[in-house]
């Protein structure tokens, strides 16, 4: 089955998405997500000018060989633009292979390891009272796990606090907006939020929290220790993980579970974290970590050390990525949890899909392939809109990690 054509589709039904569609001489097509928030056109250009010309005429069934060609065969390796492009190709090829077999993708990945996929939603508020109410709303919707973020008093633009409910999209302007960060204020405030959440909602709901790389290792250790009484499911991105050794210091001082990896794009980014058991959950995603092929390798490495998956699943990943992730999740033996931020109605219309949510769990569906398609005519009605992610500065003006 030869690849005869491939094209890049850029659309913005509420936010920008990049989709790669691969066509074959047998009439089968597959799609992969190629979205890199704030750098969408860089990936689109990389695909159009460097990747697609190398795909035409290749056997679509040779997924591993194509993956190696695009990864190992390139002199300039890895990086988010390259790996997002490879991820799109890989996901589209798995989609084609499963469609050729007439099976849902998870069957080609070894079949189900579980009946459904535990997911968590995002609850946020301008203050503790509104955050309590929003967590309660998610519990009423059936969620068993909820990520809680709350504005810190006196800190303008605290990470994770959306402008509205359900749909959080930080990329909001053509040039980056600037937010203010105050570490001492945050460290003093965060424990009070989770104390209130446990008092209001009890011990059964799983609570998660995203620090978003804002702390030094010792500050992260302090936060983790202060949150221990409230039994978090995990503390996410506590410190920038480019220095994987930093998590050793955090680990020495707290038993709060640690999750990291949504910005990783290769197995090398997390090798030390996994092999030295410095984290509990690895959060790499299908779209940024080299597709299903490399994500399975990362999961297999993690399984050796009793580390579970917790794939990134924000709204800056298209339904194509969510569909592929759910097939991965339901098949992988060391699955932990899946982030699930709901897309807008416009996005769901552009990307019709087989997956579904019920009572706190997701189901990938049994459609052949990964179960997600794209309505190209409808996608064309939503042209690209330049948007970038914000940056953060300390109160004295120092640029900080966002």
Short mmCIF file of N, CA and C in Angstrom, two decimals, residues 194-274:
data_model
loop_
_atom_site.label_atom_id
_atom_site.label_comp_id
_atom_site.label_asym_id
_atom_site.label_seq_id
_atom_site.Cartn_x
_atom_site.Cartn_y
_atom_site.Cartn_z
N UNK A 194 -6.04 23.51 49.02
CA UNK A 194 -6.30 22.07 49.06
C UNK A 194 -6.86 21.64 50.42
N UNK A 195 -6.55 22.36 51.45
CA UNK A 195 -7.21 22.11 52.73
C UNK A 195 -8.71 22.36 52.60
N UNK A 196 -9.06 23.46 51.94
CA UNK A 196 -10.48 23.77 51.75
C UNK A 196 -11.15 22.76 50.82
N UNK A 197 -10.45 22.31 49.79
CA UNK A 197 -11.03 21.33 48.87
C UNK A 197 -11.31 20.01 49.56
N UNK A 198 -10.41 19.56 50.40
CA UNK A 198 -10.66 18.30 51.12
C UNK A 198 -11.80 18.46 52.12
N UNK A 199 -11.86 19.59 52.78
CA UNK A 199 -12.96 19.81 53.72
C UNK A 199 -14.30 19.85 53.01
N UNK A 200 -14.33 20.44 51.81
CA UNK A 200 -15.59 20.59 51.09
C UNK A 200 -16.01 19.34 50.35
N UNK A 201 -15.06 18.59 49.80
CA UNK A 201 -15.40 17.50 48.89
C UNK A 201 -14.95 16.12 49.38
N UNK A 202 -14.33 16.05 50.52
CA UNK A 202 -14.02 14.76 51.11
C UNK A 202 -12.79 14.09 50.53
N UNK A 203 -12.53 12.86 50.98
CA UNK A 203 -11.28 12.17 50.63
C UNK A 203 -11.31 11.38 49.34
N UNK A 204 -12.48 11.20 48.74
CA UNK A 204 -12.58 10.25 47.63
C UNK A 204 -12.20 10.82 46.27
N UNK A 205 -12.53 12.08 46.02
CA UNK A 205 -12.18 12.65 44.72
C UNK A 205 -10.65 12.79 44.62
N UNK A 206 -10.11 12.45 43.46
CA UNK A 206 -8.68 12.61 43.23
C UNK A 206 -8.41 14.06 42.83
N UNK A 207 -7.48 14.70 43.53
CA UNK A 207 -7.14 16.09 43.26
C UNK A 207 -5.74 16.19 42.67
N UNK A 208 -5.61 16.97 41.61
CA UNK A 208 -4.34 17.19 40.93
C UNK A 208 -4.05 18.68 40.91
N UNK A 209 -2.77 19.02 40.74
CA UNK A 209 -2.39 20.43 40.69
C UNK A 209 -1.17 20.61 39.79
N UNK A 210 -1.20 21.68 39.00
CA UNK A 210 -0.12 21.98 38.05
C UNK A 210 0.65 23.21 38.54
N UNK A 211 1.93 23.04 38.81
CA UNK A 211 2.80 24.14 39.23
C UNK A 211 3.34 24.90 38.02
N UNK A 212 3.38 24.24 36.89
CA UNK A 212 3.79 24.81 35.61
C UNK A 212 5.20 25.38 35.63
N UNK A 213 6.12 24.57 36.15
CA UNK A 213 7.56 24.84 36.09
C UNK A 213 7.98 26.08 36.86
N UNK A 214 7.18 26.54 37.81
CA UNK A 214 7.44 27.86 38.41
C UNK A 214 8.44 27.83 39.57
N UNK A 215 8.78 26.65 40.11
CA UNK A 215 9.55 26.59 41.35
C UNK A 215 10.95 26.03 41.14
N UNK A 216 11.86 26.43 42.01
CA UNK A 216 13.15 25.77 42.09
C UNK A 216 12.95 24.41 42.75
N UNK A 217 13.93 23.50 42.66
CA UNK A 217 13.73 22.18 43.27
C UNK A 217 13.42 22.23 44.77
N UNK A 218 14.11 23.07 45.53
CA UNK A 218 13.85 23.09 46.97
C UNK A 218 12.50 23.74 47.27
N UNK A 219 12.09 24.72 46.46
CA UNK A 219 10.75 25.29 46.62
C UNK A 219 9.69 24.25 46.31
N UNK A 220 9.92 23.47 45.26
CA UNK A 220 8.98 22.40 44.91
C UNK A 220 8.89 21.36 46.01
N UNK A 221 10.04 21.06 46.62
CA UNK A 221 10.05 20.11 47.74
C UNK A 221 9.22 20.65 48.90
N UNK A 222 9.35 21.93 49.17
CA UNK A 222 8.56 22.55 50.25
C UNK A 222 7.07 22.46 49.95
N UNK A 223 6.70 22.76 48.70
CA UNK A 223 5.28 22.69 48.35
C UNK A 223 4.76 21.26 48.47
N UNK A 224 5.50 20.30 47.92
CA UNK A 224 5.06 18.91 48.00
C UNK A 224 4.86 18.45 49.43
N UNK A 225 5.77 18.84 50.30
CA UNK A 225 5.64 18.44 51.72
C UNK A 225 4.43 19.10 52.37
N UNK A 226 4.18 20.36 52.03
CA UNK A 226 3.04 21.06 52.63
C UNK A 226 1.70 20.52 52.13
N UNK A 227 1.71 19.87 50.95
CA UNK A 227 0.47 19.33 50.39
C UNK A 227 0.22 17.87 50.78
N UNK A 228 1.17 17.25 51.45
CA UNK A 228 1.02 15.84 51.80
C UNK A 228 -0.26 15.53 52.59
N UNK A 229 -0.70 16.37 53.54
CA UNK A 229 -1.92 16.03 54.28
C UNK A 229 -3.17 15.93 53.41
N UNK A 230 -3.13 16.48 52.20
CA UNK A 230 -4.33 16.54 51.36
C UNK A 230 -4.31 15.49 50.24
N UNK A 231 -3.31 14.62 50.25
CA UNK A 231 -3.22 13.44 49.39
C UNK A 231 -3.53 13.76 47.93
N UNK A 232 -2.67 14.54 47.32
CA UNK A 232 -2.83 14.82 45.89
C UNK A 232 -2.56 13.57 45.06
N UNK A 233 -3.30 13.44 43.96
CA UNK A 233 -3.02 12.38 42.99
C UNK A 233 -1.65 12.61 42.39
N UNK A 234 -1.38 13.90 42.06
CA UNK A 234 -0.03 14.28 41.66
C UNK A 234 0.18 15.77 41.75
N UNK A 235 1.44 16.16 41.82
CA UNK A 235 1.88 17.55 41.67
C UNK A 235 2.64 17.59 40.35
N UNK A 236 2.13 18.39 39.42
CA UNK A 236 2.62 18.36 38.03
C UNK A 236 3.62 19.48 37.75
N UNK A 237 4.65 19.15 36.98
CA UNK A 237 5.62 20.15 36.49
C UNK A 237 6.10 21.07 37.61
N UNK A 238 6.59 20.46 38.69
CA UNK A 238 6.97 21.24 39.86
C UNK A 238 8.16 22.14 39.61
N UNK A 239 9.04 21.74 38.70
CA UNK A 239 10.24 22.50 38.40
C UNK A 239 10.63 22.19 36.96
N UNK A 240 11.32 23.10 36.27
CA UNK A 240 11.76 22.78 34.91
C UNK A 240 12.58 21.50 34.90
N UNK A 241 12.25 20.61 33.97
CA UNK A 241 12.85 19.27 33.99
C UNK A 241 13.97 19.09 32.99
N UNK A 242 14.44 20.19 32.38
CA UNK A 242 15.61 20.05 31.52
C UNK A 242 16.77 19.46 32.32
N UNK A 243 16.85 19.87 33.58
CA UNK A 243 17.80 19.26 34.52
C UNK A 243 17.06 18.14 35.25
N UNK A 244 17.15 16.94 34.71
CA UNK A 244 16.40 15.83 35.30
C UNK A 244 16.84 15.54 36.74
N UNK A 245 18.10 15.83 37.05
CA UNK A 245 18.61 15.59 38.39
C UNK A 245 17.90 16.45 39.44
N UNK A 246 17.30 17.56 39.01
CA UNK A 246 16.62 18.44 39.97
C UNK A 246 15.53 17.69 40.73
N UNK A 247 14.91 16.71 40.06
CA UNK A 247 13.82 15.98 40.71
C UNK A 247 14.31 15.06 41.81
N UNK A 248 15.62 14.80 41.84
CA UNK A 248 16.16 13.99 42.93
C UNK A 248 16.02 14.73 44.26
N UNK A 249 16.28 16.02 44.23
CA UNK A 249 16.15 16.83 45.44
C UNK A 249 14.70 16.90 45.89
N UNK A 250 13.78 17.09 44.94
CA UNK A 250 12.36 17.13 45.29
C UNK A 250 11.95 15.81 45.92
N UNK A 251 12.37 14.71 45.32
CA UNK A 251 12.01 13.36 45.76
C UNK A 251 12.49 13.09 47.18
N UNK A 252 13.62 13.66 47.54
CA UNK A 252 14.19 13.40 48.87
C UNK A 252 13.35 13.99 49.99
N UNK A 253 12.50 14.96 49.65
CA UNK A 253 11.84 15.72 50.71
C UNK A 253 10.32 15.56 50.76
N UNK A 254 9.73 14.89 49.78
CA UNK A 254 8.27 14.77 49.80
C UNK A 254 7.81 13.46 49.19
N UNK A 255 6.67 12.96 49.70
CA UNK A 255 6.05 11.76 49.12
C UNK A 255 4.85 12.12 48.27
N UNK A 256 4.59 13.42 48.04
CA UNK A 256 3.55 13.80 47.08
C UNK A 256 3.96 13.28 45.71
N UNK A 257 3.10 12.52 45.03
CA UNK A 257 3.47 11.97 43.70
C UNK A 257 3.80 13.08 42.71
N UNK A 258 4.78 12.80 41.87
CA UNK A 258 5.29 13.78 40.92
C UNK A 258 4.99 13.36 39.49
N UNK A 259 4.53 14.32 38.70
CA UNK A 259 4.25 14.09 37.28
C UNK A 259 4.94 15.16 36.46
N UNK A 260 5.47 14.77 35.29
CA UNK A 260 6.17 15.73 34.45
C UNK A 260 6.26 15.17 33.04
N UNK A 261 6.47 16.05 32.05
CA UNK A 261 6.81 15.56 30.74
C UNK A 261 5.99 16.04 29.57
N UNK A 262 5.04 16.95 29.76
CA UNK A 262 4.20 17.33 28.62
C UNK A 262 4.99 18.09 27.56
N UNK A 263 6.10 18.71 27.93
CA UNK A 263 6.90 19.41 26.94
C UNK A 263 8.05 18.55 26.41
N UNK A 264 8.15 17.31 26.86
CA UNK A 264 9.20 16.42 26.37
C UNK A 264 8.89 16.00 24.94
N UNK A 265 9.94 15.74 24.16
CA UNK A 265 9.72 15.27 22.80
C UNK A 265 10.59 14.09 22.42
N UNK A 266 11.24 13.46 23.40
CA UNK A 266 11.97 12.23 23.10
C UNK A 266 12.13 11.41 24.36
N UNK A 267 12.47 10.17 24.20
CA UNK A 267 12.68 9.27 25.33
C UNK A 267 13.88 9.71 26.15
N UNK A 268 14.81 10.42 25.53
CA UNK A 268 16.01 10.87 26.24
C UNK A 268 15.68 11.96 27.26
N UNK A 269 14.61 12.71 27.02
CA UNK A 269 14.21 13.77 27.94
C UNK A 269 13.79 13.23 29.30
N UNK A 270 13.37 11.97 29.34
CA UNK A 270 12.83 11.42 30.59
C UNK A 270 13.57 10.18 31.08
N UNK A 271 14.69 9.84 30.43
CA UNK A 271 15.37 8.59 30.77
C UNK A 271 15.83 8.56 32.23
N UNK A 272 16.51 9.61 32.69
CA UNK A 272 16.99 9.64 34.07
C UNK A 272 15.83 9.68 35.04
N UNK A 273 14.84 10.48 34.73
CA UNK A 273 13.66 10.58 35.61
C UNK A 273 13.02 9.21 35.83
N UNK A 274 12.96 8.41 34.77
CA UNK A 274 12.34 7.10 34.86
C UNK A 274 13.28 6.09 35.51
#
